[in-house]
Short mmCIF file of C-alpha atoms and ligand atoms in Angstrom, two decimals:
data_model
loop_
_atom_site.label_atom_id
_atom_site.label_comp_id
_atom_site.label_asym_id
_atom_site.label_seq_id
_atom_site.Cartn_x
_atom_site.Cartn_y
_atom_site.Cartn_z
CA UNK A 15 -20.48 -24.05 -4.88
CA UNK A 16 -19.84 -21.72 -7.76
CA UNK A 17 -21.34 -22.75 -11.13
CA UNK A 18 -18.67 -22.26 -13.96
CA UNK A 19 -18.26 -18.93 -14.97
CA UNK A 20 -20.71 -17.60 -12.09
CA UNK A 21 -18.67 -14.56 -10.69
CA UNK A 22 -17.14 -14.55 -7.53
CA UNK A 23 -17.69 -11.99 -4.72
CA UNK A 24 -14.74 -10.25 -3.95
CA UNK A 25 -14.68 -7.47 -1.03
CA UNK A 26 -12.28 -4.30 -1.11
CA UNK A 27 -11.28 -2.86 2.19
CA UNK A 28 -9.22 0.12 1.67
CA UNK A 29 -11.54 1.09 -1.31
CA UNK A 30 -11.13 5.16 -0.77
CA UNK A 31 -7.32 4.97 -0.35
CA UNK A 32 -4.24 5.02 -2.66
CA UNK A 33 -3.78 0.50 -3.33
CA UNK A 34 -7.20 0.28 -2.66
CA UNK A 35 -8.68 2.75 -4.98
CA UNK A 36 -6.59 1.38 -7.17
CA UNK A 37 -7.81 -2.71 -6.87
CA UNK A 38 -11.07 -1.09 -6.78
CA UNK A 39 -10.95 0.30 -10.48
CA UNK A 40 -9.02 -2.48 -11.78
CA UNK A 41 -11.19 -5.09 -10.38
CA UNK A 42 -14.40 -2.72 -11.84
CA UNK A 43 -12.34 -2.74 -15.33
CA UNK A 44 -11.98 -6.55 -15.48
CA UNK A 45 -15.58 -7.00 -14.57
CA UNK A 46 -15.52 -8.59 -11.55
CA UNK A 47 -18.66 -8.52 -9.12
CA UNK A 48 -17.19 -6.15 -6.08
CA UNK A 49 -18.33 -5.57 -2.90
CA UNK A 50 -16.63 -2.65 -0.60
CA UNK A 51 -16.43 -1.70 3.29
CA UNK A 52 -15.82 1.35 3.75
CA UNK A 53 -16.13 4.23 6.42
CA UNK A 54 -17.17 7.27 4.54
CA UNK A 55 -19.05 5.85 1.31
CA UNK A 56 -19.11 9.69 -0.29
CA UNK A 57 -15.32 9.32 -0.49
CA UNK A 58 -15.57 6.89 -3.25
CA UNK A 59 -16.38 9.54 -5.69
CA UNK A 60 -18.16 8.02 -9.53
CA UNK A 61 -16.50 4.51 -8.44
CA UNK A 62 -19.42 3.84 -5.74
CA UNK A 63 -21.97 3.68 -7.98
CA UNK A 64 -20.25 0.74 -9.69
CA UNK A 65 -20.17 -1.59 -7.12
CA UNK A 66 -21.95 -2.63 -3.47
CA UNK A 67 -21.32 -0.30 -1.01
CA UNK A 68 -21.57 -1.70 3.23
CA UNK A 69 -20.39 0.88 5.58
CA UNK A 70 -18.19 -0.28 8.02
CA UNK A 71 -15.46 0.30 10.48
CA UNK A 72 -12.33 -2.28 10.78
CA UNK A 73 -11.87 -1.47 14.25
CA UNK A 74 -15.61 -2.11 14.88
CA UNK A 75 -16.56 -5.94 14.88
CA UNK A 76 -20.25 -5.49 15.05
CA UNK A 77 -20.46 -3.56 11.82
CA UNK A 78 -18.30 -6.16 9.57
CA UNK A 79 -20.44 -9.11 9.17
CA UNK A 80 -22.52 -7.20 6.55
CA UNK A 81 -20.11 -6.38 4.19
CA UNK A 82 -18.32 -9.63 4.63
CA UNK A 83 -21.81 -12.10 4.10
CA UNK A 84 -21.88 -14.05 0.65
CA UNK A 85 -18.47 -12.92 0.13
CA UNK A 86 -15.79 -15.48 -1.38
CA UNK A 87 -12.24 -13.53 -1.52
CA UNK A 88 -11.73 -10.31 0.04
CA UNK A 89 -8.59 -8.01 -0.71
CA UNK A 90 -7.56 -6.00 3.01
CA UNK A 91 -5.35 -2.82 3.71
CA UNK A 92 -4.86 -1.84 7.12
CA UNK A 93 -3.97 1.39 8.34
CA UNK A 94 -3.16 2.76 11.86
CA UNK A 95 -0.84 1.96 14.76
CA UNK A 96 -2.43 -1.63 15.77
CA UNK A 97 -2.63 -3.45 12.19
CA UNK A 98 -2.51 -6.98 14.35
CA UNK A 99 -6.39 -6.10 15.67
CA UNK A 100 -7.50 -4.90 12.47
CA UNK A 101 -6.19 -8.13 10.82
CA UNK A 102 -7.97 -10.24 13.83
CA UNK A 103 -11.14 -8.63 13.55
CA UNK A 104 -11.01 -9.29 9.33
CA UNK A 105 -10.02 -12.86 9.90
CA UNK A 106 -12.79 -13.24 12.65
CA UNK A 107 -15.15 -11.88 10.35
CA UNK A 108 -14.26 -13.92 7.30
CA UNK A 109 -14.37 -17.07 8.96
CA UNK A 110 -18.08 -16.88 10.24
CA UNK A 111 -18.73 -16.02 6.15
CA UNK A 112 -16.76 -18.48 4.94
CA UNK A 113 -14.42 -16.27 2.86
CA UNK A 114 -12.33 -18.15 0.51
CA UNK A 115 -9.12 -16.28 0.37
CA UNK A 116 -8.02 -13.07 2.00
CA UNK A 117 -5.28 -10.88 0.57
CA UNK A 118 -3.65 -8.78 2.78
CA UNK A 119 -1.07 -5.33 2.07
CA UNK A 120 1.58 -6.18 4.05
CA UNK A 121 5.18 -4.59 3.91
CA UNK A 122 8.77 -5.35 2.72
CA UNK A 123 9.71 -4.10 6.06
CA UNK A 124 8.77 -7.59 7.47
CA UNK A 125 11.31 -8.97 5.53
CA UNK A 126 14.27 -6.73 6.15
CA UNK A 127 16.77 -7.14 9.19
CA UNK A 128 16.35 -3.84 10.10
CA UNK A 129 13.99 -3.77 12.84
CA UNK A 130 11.48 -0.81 12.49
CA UNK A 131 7.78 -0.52 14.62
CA UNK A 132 6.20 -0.65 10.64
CA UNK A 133 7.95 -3.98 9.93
CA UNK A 134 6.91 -5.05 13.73
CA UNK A 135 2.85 -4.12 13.28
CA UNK A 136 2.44 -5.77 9.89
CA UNK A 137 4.13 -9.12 11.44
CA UNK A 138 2.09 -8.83 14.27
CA UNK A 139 -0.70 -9.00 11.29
CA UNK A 140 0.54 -11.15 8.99
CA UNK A 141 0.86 -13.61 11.90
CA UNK A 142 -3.18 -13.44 12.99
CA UNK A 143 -3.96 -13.76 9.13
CA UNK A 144 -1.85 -16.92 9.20
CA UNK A 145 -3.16 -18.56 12.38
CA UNK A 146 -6.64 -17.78 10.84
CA UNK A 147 -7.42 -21.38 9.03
CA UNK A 148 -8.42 -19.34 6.07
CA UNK A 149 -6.61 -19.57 2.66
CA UNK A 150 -4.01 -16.41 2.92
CA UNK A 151 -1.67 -14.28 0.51
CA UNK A 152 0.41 -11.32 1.40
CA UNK A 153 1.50 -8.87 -0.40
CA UNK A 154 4.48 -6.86 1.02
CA UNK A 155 5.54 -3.84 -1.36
CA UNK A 156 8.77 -1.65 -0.75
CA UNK A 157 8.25 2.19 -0.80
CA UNK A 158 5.54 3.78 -2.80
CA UNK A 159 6.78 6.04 -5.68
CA UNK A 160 3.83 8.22 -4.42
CA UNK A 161 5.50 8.89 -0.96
CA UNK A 162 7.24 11.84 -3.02
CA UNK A 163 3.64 13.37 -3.28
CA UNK A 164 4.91 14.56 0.52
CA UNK A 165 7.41 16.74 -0.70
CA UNK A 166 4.89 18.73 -3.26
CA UNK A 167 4.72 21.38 -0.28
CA UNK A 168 8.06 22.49 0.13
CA UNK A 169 8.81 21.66 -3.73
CA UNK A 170 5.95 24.45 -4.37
CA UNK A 171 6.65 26.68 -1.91
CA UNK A 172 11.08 26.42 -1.41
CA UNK A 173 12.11 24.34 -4.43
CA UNK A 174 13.37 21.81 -1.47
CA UNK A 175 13.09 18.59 -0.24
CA UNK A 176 13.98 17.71 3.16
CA UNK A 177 14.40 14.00 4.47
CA UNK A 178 16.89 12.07 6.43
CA UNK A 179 17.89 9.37 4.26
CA UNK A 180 21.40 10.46 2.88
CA UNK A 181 22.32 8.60 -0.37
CA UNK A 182 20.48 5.65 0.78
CA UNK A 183 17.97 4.12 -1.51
CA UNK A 184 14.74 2.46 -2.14
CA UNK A 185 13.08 1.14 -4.93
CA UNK A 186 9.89 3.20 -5.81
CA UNK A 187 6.99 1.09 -6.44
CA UNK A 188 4.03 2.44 -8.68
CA UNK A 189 0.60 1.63 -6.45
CA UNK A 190 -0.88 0.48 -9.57
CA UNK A 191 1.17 -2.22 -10.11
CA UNK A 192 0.78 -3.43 -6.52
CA UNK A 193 -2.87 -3.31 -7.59
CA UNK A 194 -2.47 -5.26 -10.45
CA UNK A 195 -0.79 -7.63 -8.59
CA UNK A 196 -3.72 -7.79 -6.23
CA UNK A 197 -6.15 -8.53 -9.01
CA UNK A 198 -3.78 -11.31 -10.46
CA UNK A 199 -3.99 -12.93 -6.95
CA UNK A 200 -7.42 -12.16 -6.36
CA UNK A 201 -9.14 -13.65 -9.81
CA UNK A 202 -6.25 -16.77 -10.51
CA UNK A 203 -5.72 -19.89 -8.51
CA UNK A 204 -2.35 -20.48 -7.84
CA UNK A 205 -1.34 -17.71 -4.85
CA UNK A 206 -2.90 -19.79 -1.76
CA UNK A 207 -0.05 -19.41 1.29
CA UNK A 208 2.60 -17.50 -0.71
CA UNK A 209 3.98 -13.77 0.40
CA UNK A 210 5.23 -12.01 -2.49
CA UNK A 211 8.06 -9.27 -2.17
CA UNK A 212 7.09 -6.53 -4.76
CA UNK A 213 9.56 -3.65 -5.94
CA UNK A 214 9.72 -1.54 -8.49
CA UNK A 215 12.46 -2.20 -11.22
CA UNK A 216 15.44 -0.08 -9.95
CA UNK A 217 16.60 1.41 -7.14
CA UNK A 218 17.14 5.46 -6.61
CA UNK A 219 18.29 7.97 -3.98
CA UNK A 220 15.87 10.35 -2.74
CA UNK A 221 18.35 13.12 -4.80
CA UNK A 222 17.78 10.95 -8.00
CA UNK A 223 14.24 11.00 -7.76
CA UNK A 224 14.28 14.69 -7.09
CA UNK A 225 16.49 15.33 -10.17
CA UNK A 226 13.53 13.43 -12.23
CA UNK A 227 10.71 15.31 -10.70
CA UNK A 228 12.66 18.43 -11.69
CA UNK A 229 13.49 17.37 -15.03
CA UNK A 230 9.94 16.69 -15.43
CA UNK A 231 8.52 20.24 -13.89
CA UNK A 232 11.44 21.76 -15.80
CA UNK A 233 12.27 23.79 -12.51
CA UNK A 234 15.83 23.42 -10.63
CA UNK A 235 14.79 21.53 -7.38
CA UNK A 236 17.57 20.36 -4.17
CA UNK A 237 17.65 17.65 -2.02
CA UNK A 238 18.58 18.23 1.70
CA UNK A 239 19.35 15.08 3.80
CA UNK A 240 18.49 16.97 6.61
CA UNK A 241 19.46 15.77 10.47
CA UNK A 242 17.13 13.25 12.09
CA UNK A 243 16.13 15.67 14.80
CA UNK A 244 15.19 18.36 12.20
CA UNK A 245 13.05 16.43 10.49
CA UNK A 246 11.57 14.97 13.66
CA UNK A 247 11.10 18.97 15.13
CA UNK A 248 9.13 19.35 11.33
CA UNK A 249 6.67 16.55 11.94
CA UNK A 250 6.06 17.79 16.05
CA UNK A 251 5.71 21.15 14.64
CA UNK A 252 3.19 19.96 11.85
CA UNK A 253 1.27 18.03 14.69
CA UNK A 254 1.95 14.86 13.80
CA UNK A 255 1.22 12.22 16.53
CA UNK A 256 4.60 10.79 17.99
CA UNK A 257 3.77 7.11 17.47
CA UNK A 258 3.56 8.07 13.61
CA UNK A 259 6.50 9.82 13.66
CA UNK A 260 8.29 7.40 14.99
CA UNK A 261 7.42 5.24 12.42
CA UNK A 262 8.33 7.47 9.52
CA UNK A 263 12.16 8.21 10.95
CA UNK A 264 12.37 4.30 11.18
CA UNK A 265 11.49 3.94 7.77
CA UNK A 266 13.63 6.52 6.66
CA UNK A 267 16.89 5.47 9.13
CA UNK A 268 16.44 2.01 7.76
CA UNK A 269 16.65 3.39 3.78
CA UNK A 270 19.59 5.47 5.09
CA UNK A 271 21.38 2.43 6.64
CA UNK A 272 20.67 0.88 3.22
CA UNK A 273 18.00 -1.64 3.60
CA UNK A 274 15.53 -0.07 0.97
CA UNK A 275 17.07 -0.53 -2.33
CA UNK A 276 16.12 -4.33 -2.59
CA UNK A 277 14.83 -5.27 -5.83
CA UNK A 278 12.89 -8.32 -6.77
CA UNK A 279 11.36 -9.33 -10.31
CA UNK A 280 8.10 -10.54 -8.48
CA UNK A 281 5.49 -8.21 -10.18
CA UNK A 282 6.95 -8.98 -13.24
CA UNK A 283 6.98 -12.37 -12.80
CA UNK A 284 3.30 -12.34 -11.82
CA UNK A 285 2.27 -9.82 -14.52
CA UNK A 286 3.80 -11.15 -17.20
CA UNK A 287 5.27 -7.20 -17.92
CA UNK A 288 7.63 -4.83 -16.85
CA UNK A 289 7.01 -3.37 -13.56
CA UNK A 290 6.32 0.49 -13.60
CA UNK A 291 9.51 2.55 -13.71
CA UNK A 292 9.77 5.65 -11.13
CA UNK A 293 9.85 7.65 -14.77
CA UNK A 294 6.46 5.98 -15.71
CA UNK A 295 5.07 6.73 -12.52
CA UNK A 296 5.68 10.77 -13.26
CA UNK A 297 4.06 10.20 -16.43
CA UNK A 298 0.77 10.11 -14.73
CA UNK A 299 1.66 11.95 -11.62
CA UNK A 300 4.07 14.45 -12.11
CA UNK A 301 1.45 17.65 -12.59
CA UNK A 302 1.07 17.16 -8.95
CA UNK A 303 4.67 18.89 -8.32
CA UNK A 304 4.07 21.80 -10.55
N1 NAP B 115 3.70 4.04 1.72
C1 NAP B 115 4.58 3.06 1.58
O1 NAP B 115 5.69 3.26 1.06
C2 NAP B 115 4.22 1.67 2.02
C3 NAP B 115 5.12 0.64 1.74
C4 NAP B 115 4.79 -0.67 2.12
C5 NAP B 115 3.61 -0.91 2.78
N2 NAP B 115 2.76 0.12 3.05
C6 NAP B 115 1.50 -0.21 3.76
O2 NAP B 115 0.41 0.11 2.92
C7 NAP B 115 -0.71 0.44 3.75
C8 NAP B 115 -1.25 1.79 3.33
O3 NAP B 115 -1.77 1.68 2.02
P1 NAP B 115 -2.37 2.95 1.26
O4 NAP B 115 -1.27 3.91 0.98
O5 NAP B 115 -3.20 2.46 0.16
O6 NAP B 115 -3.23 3.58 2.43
P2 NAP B 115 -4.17 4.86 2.40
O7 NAP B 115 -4.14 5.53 1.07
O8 NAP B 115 -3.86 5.64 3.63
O9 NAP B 115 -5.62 4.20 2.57
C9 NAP B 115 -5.99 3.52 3.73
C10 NAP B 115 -7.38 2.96 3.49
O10 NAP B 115 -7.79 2.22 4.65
C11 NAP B 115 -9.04 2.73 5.07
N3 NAP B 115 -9.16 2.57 6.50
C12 NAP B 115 -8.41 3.16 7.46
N4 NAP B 115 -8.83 2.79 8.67
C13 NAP B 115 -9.90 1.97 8.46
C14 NAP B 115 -10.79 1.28 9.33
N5 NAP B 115 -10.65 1.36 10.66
N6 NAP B 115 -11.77 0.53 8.79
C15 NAP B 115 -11.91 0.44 7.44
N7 NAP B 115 -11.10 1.06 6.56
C16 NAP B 115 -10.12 1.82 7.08
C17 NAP B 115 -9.04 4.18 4.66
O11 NAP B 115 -10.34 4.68 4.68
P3 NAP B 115 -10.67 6.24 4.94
O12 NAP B 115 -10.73 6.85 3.57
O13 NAP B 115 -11.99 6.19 5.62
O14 NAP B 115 -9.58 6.81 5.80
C18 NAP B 115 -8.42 4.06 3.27
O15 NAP B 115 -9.37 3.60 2.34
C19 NAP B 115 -0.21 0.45 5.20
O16 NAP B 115 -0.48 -0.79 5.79
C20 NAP B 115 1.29 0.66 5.00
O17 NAP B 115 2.06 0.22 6.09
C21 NAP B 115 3.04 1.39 2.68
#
């Protein structure tokens, strides 16, 4: 048992990617005691000399029970094609150390009726972290305001974006806020069995978010919602593997077809603020596009 005020061990897996980097600093900035697992420790840059470092592979069992030992809540993102064994071998390992509480990314595409192989892995995960016995929350965030970072190519080179998605729109969450909601789960009690739809607060066509990066870069930019195939011949031509693209011109079919642009007051509710607008989100990250 914990003594009062004794800090909790809390375990980042993701730690070198775009939520996880982000839990990672927040948890470091409300000085929590933080453990991570992650594959290539020299991609944590200045932030891996903050906390404990246990390398490890989620796809390898044998190399988890280090980073998971004396560990009481443990925040997971998985990446990949088969999310449902990453999630099994987290669960596995989190049960033999008596973990607490896991919280797990998950995706609003769960939750949508349009059926896409994204929203089909992260049931497929959600489901082994629920049949685990352990205490569970999932998180399951609509479209990233940083997906537009993929269009800083052709907005340097052509003054273009291409993508398939029409007028359809989403709701562009800032990763930090999915962070913060992370941290809120992770360090209050409260969030035990709940899954928590997070959006950012409006909802914009992939034109209107190019008009915003332009306004910001002050250079004329165009959208071009550009045929399925085309974009498809793109991503084969750029070497993407086909189960990936797959994925991507489900996601974007499904925004098209209007399921994206769902909008729930969940981060606000748990943060007690405004959720980040797609406007605030340039603040911070719109030198990228220059
Ligand atoms: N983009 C969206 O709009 C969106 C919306 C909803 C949900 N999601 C979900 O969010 C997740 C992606 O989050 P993100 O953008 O933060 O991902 P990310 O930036 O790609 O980071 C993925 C992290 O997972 C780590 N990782 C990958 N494979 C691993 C393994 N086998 N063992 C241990 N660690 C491993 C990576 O480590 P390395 O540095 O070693 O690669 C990295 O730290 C996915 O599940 C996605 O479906 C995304």
């Amino acid at each position: 048992m914990h003594q009062e005020g004794e800090r909790q061990m809390i375990l980042v897996i993701g730690a070198t990617g775009n939520v996880g980097g982000a839990v990672l600093a927040q948890l470091i900035e409300a000085g929590q005691k933080v453990r991570v697992l992650v594959r290539d420790p020299a991609k944590l840059g200045e932030l891996g000399g903050k906390v404990e470092v246990v390398k490890g592979d989620l796809t390898k069992p044998e190399t988890l029970d280090a980073a998971f030992a004396g560990v009481d809540k443990v925040f997971v993102v998985l990446a990949g094609d088969d999310l449902a064994t990453l999630a099994g071998n987290a669960t596995d390992a989190a049960k033999k150390a008596g973990v607490k509480h896991i919280v797990m990314l998950s995706s609003s595409t769960v939750v949508e009726p349009f059926a896409t192989l994204l929203g089909q892995w992260h049931i497929e995960a959600e489901a082994k972290i629920k049949a685990s016995g352990l205490a569970w929350t999932i998180l399951q965030p609509g479209a990233f305001a940083s997906n537009t970072l993929h269009w800083v190519g052709s907005i340097k080179s052509q003054g273009v974006v291409f993508q398939p998605t029409g007028d359809g729109k989403s709701a562009p969450i800032d990763p930090h806020d999915i962070a913060a909601v992370a941290v809120k789960v992770l360090i209050s009690p409260g969030h035990e069995g709940k899954s928590y739809v997070l959006t950012g607060p409006e909802a914009l066509s992939a034109a209107e978010e190019v008009a915003k990066i332009s306004a910001v870069i002050g250079r004329p930019l165009k959208f071009v919602d550009v045929p399925e195939a085309a974009a498809r011949e793109g991503m084969v031509k750029a070497g993407l593997p086909e189960v990936f693209i797959r994925a991507v011109l489900e996601a974007h079919a499904m925004v098209k077809a209007g399921h994206g642009a769902r909008i729930t007051q969940t981060v606000e509710e748990i943060l007690g603020r405004k959720a980040r607008t797609f406007d605030d989100w340039l603040k911070s990250h719109g030198k990228a596009f220059q």
